[in-house]
Short mmCIF file of C-alpha atoms in Angstrom, two decimals:
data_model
loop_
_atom_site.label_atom_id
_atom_site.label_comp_id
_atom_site.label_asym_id
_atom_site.label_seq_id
_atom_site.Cartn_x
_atom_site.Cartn_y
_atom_site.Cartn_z
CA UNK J 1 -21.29 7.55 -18.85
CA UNK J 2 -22.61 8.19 -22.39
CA UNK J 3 -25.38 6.50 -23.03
CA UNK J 4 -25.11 6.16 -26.63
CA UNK J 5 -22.13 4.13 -26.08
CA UNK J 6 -22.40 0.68 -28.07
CA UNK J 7 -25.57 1.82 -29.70
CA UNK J 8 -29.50 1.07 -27.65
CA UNK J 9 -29.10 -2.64 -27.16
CA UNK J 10 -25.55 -2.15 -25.09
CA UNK J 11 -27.88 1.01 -23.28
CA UNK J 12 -30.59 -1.82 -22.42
CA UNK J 13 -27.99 -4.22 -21.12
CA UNK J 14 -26.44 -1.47 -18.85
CA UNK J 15 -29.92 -0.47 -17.43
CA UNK J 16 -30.91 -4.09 -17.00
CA UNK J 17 -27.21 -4.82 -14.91
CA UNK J 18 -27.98 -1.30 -12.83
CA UNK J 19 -31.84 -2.20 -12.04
CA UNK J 20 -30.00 -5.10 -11.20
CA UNK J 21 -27.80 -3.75 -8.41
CA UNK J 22 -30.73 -1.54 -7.52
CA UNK J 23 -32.86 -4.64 -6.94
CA UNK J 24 -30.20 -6.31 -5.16
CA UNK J 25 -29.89 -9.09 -7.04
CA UNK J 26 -26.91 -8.22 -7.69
CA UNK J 27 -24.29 -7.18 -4.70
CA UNK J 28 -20.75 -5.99 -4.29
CA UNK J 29 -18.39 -9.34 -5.26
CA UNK J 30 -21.03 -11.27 -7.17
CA UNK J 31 -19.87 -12.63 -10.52
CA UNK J 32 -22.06 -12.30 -13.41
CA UNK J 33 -20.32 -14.45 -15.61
CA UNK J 34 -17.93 -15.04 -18.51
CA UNK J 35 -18.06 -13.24 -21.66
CA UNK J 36 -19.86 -15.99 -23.36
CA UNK J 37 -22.31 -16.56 -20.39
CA UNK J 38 -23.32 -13.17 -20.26
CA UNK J 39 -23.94 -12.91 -24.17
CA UNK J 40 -26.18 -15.55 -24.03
CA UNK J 41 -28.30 -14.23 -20.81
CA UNK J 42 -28.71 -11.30 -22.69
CA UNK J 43 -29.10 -12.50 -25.90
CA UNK J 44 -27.01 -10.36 -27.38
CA UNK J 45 -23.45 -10.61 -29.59
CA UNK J 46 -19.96 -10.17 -27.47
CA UNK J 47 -19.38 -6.99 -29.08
CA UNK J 48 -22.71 -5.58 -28.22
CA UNK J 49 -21.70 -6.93 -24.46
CA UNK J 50 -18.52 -5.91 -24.77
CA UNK J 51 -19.72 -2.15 -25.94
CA UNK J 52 -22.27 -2.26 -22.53
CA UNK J 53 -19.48 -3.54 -20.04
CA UNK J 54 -17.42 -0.70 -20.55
CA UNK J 55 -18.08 2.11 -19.66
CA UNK J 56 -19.18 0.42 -16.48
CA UNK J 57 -15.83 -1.34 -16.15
CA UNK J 58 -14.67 2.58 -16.83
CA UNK J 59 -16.88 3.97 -13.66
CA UNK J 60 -15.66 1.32 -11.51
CA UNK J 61 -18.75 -0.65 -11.13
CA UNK J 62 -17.38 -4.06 -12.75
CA UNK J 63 -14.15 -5.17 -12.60
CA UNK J 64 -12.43 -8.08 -15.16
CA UNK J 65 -11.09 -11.33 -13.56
CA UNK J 66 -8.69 -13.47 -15.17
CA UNK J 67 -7.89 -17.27 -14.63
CA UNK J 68 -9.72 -20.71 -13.95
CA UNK J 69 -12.13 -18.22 -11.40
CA UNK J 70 -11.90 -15.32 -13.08
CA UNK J 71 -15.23 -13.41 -15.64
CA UNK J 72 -16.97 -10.09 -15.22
CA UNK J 73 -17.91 -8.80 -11.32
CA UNK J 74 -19.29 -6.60 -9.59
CA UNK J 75 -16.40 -4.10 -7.62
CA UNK J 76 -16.69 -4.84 -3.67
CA UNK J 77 -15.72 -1.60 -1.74
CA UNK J 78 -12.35 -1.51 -0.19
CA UNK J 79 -12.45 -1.51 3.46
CA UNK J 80 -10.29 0.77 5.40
CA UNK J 81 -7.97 -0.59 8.47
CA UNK J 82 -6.18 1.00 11.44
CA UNK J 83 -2.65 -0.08 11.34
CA UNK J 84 -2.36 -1.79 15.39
CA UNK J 85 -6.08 -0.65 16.03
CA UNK J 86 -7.32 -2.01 19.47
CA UNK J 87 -11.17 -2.61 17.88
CA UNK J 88 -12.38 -5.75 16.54
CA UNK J 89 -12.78 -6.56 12.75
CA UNK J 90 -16.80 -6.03 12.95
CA UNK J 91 -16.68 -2.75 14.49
CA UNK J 92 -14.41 -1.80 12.37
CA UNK J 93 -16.55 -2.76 9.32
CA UNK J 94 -19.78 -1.32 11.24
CA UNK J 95 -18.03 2.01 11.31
CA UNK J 96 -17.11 1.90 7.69
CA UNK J 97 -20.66 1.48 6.21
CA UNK J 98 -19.77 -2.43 5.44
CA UNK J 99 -22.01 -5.22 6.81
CA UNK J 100 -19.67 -8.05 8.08
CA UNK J 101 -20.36 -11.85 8.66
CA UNK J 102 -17.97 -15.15 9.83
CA UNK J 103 -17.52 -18.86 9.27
CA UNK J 104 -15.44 -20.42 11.74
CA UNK J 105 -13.20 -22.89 10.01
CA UNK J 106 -11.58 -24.72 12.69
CA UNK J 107 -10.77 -24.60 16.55
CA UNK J 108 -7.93 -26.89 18.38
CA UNK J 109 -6.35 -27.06 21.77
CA UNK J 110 -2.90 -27.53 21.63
CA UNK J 111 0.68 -27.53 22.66
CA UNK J 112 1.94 -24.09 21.67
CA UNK J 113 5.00 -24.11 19.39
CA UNK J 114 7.86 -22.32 19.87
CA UNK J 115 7.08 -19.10 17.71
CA UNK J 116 3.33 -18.52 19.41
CA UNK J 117 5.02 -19.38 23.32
CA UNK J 118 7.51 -16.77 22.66
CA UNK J 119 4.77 -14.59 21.45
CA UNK J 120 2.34 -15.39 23.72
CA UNK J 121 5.29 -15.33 26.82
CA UNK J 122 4.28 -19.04 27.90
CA UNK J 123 6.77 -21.84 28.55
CA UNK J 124 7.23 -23.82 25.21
CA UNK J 125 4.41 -26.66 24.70
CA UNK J 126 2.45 -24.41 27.01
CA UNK J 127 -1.43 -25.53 25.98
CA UNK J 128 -2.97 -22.79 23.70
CA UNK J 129 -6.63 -22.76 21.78
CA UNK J 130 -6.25 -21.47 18.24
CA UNK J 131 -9.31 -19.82 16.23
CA UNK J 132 -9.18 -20.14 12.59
CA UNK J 133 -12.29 -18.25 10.61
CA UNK J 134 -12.93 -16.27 7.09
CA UNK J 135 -14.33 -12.94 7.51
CA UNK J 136 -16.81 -11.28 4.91
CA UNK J 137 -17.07 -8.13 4.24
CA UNK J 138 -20.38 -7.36 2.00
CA UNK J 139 -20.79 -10.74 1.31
CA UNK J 140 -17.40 -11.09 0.09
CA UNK J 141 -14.00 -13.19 1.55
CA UNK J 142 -12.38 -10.12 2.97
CA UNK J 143 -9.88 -12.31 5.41
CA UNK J 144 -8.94 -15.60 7.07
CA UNK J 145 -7.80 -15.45 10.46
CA UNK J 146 -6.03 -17.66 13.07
CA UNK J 147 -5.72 -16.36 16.56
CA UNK J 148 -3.95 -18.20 19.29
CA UNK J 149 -4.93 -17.66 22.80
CA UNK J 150 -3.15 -18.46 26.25
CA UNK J 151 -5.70 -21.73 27.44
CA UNK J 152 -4.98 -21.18 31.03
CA UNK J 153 -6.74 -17.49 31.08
CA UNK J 154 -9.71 -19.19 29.47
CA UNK J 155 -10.16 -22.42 30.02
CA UNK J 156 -13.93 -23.11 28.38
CA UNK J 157 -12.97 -20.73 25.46
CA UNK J 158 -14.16 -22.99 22.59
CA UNK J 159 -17.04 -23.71 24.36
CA UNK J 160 -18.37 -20.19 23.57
CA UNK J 161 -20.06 -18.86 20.43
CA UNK J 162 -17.37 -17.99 18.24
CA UNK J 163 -19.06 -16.47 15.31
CA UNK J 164 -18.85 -12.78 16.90
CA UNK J 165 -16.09 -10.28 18.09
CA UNK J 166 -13.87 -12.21 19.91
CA UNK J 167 -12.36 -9.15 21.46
CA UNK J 168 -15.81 -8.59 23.18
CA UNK J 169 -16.16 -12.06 24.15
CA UNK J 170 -12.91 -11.55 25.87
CA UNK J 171 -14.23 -8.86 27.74
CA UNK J 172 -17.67 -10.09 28.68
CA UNK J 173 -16.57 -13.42 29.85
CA UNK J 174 -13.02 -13.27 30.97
CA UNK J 175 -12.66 -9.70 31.46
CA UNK J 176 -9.53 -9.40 28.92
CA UNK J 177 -9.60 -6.12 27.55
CA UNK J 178 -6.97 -5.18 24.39
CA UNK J 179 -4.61 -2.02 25.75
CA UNK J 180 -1.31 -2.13 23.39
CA UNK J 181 -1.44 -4.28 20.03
CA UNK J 182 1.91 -4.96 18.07
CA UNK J 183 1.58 -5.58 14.42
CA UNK J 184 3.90 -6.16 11.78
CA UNK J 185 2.89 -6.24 7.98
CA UNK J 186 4.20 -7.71 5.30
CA UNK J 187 3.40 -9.16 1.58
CA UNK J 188 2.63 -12.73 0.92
CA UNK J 189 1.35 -15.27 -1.82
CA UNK J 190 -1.80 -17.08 -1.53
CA UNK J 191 -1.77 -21.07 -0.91
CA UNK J 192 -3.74 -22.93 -2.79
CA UNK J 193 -5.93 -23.46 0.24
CA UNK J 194 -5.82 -20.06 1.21
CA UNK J 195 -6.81 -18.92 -2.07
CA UNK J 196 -9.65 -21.21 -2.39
CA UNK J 197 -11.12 -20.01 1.02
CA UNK J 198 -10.43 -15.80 -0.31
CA UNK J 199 -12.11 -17.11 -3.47
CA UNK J 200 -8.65 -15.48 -5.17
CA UNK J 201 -5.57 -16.97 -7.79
CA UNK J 202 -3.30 -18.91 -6.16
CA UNK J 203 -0.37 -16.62 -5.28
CA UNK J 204 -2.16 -13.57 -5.45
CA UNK J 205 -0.44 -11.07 -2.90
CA UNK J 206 -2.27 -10.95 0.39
CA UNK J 207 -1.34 -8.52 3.57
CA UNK J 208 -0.25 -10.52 6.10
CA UNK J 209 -0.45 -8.79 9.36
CA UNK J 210 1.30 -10.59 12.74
CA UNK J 211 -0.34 -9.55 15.84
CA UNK J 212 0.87 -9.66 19.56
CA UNK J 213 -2.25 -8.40 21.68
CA UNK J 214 -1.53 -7.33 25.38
CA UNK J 215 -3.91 -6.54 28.45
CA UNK J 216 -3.77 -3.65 30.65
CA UNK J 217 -0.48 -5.28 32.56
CA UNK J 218 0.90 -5.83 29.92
CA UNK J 219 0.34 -9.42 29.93
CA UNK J 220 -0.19 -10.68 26.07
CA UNK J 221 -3.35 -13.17 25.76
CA UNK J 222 -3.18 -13.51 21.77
CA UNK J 223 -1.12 -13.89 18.82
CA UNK J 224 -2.35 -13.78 15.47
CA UNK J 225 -1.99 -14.09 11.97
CA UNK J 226 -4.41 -12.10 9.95
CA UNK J 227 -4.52 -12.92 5.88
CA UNK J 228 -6.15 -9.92 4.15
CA UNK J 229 -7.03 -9.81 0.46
CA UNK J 230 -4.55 -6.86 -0.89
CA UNK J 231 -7.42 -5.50 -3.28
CA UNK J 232 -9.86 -5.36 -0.60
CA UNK J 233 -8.18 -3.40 2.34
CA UNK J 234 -6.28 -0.41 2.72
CA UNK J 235 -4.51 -0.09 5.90
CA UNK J 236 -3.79 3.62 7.50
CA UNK J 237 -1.39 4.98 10.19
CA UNK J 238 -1.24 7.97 12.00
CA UNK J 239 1.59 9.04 13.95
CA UNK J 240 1.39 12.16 16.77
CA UNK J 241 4.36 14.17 16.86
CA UNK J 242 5.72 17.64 17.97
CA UNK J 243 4.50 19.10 13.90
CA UNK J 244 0.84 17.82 14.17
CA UNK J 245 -0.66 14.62 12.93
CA UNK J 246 0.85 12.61 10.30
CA UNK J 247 -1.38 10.11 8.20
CA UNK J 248 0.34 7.47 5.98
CA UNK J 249 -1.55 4.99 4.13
CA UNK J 250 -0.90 1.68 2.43
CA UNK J 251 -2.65 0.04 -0.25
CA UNK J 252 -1.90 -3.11 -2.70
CA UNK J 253 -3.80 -3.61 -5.83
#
C-alpha cells in the first residue's frame, strides 16, 4: 500500500481508520459511513477520502455497499462450511478462528405440514417444534435458521435454553446424537424480511441449504432450512474415492 497515495492528509485518514481496527473500535462488518459522512468526520474533501479509501478498498480491508443500506465497511471474513458436516454452526465457527453469537427469533409448536412430515417420517399434522434464530459470525448476520424437530422425542424442548448448539443440547438432554445429515443446496433471493434480518438488499442471492438430520438408527429428528449470506460462506466437499481425496469448493460473491 503506498503511502504517498492521495498525498499526507489521505495517509492520516488511513492510519486513523487502521488505529481504528487496531483499537477495536472498529470490527469486521461495521459500517463507517457514506461518502459524505465520512468526509465530514474527517474533515476532509471527498477526493481526499476518496484518495485514502482506496488502496484499502484495494487490500481488501473495506468493501463498497450500494443501495438504501449500502456506504463504506469494513470486510467480515468469509467463513468456511462442510458441505453435510455432522458439527454444529458454533463449533464450526470456533474451529475457524470466528467468534459466533445467536438471537432466537421465534419458537412454535405445531402441526407439521406435509413437506417437514415427509421429511421428518411422521404422519402428516404430526406435532413438531420449529426453531427460528440469526446466527453471527464476528458480530455480523452470517445466517437465519429454522429447524423443525419431531415433538414427541422431546417433549419440553422449548423449555430449554436455546441460544447455544442445539446439536449438543440434543445430546445432553435427549441423548440424540447427529450420524448421517442430507443436504441439498441451492441459490435463492432474499425476502424483504429475510434481508432485513441478514442486514442485506432485498433479493440478494443467499445459499439455501435443506437439511434432513438422522440418529444412529437412522431415525431423522430434524429438518431444516438454513439461509446463508452468499458473500459470507464458502461451502467445501470432499469426496473419498479409489484415486485419493477429492476437494471441491463452492463460493457465491
Amino acid at each position: 500500500m503506498p503511502l504517498t497515495s492521495g498525498g499526507p492528509v489521505a495517509e492520516d485518514v488511513r492510519r486513523r481508520i487502521l488505529s481504528m481496527l487496531a483499537q477495536g473500535t472498529l470490527r469486521p462488518g461495521s459500517r463507517l459511513g457514506t461518502e459524505r459522512e465520512m468526509a465530514e468526520e474527517f474533515a476532509v474533501s471527498r477526493s481526499t477520502l476518496r484518495s485514502a479509501l482506496l488502496p484499502l478498498s484495494q487490500a481488501g480491508v473495506l468493501e463498497r455497499r450500494t443501495g438504501r443500506n449500502g456506504g463504506t465497511f469494513v470486510r467480515a471474513d468469509v467463513v468456511e462450511r462442510n458441505a453435510a458436516e455432522l458439527a454444529g454452526l458454533p463449533a464450526r465457527l470456533r474451529s475457524g478462528g470466528h467468534s459466533s453469537a445467536t438471537r432466537v427469533l421465534a419458537t412454535d409448536r405445531r402441526a407439521a405440514t406435509a413437506v417437514e412430515a415427509h421429511a421428518l417420517e411422521i404422519d402428516d399434522g404430526a406435532e413438531i417444534f420449529t426453531v427460528r434464530r440469526l446466527r453471527f459470525a464476528d458480530g455480523v448476520p452470517l445466517s437465519v435458521d429454522l429447524s423443525c424437530f419431531t415433538a414427541e422425542r422431546m417433549d419440553d424442548l422449548l423449555e430449554q435454553p436455546l441460544g447455544g448448539s442445539l446439536y449438543e443440547l440434543l445430546r445432553v438432554r435427549y441423548g440424540l446424537t447427529p450420524a448421517v445429515t442430507t443436504e441439498t443446496i441451492e441459490v435463492v433471493s432474499a425476502s424483504p424480511r429475510e434481508a432485513q434480518w441478514l442486514d442485506v438488499a432485498h433479493r440478494k442471492p443467499l445459499l439455501a441449504i435443506t437439511r434432513i438430520t438422522r440418529d444412529s438408527s437412522g431415525e431423522p429428528f430434524e429438518y431444516a432450512c438454513d439461509l446463508f449470506r452468499a458473500d459470507r460462506v464458502r461451502l467445501t466437499a470432499t469426496s473419498h474415492g479409489a484415486v485419493g481425496a477429492v476437494q471441491r469448493s463452492v463460493s457465491s460473491a
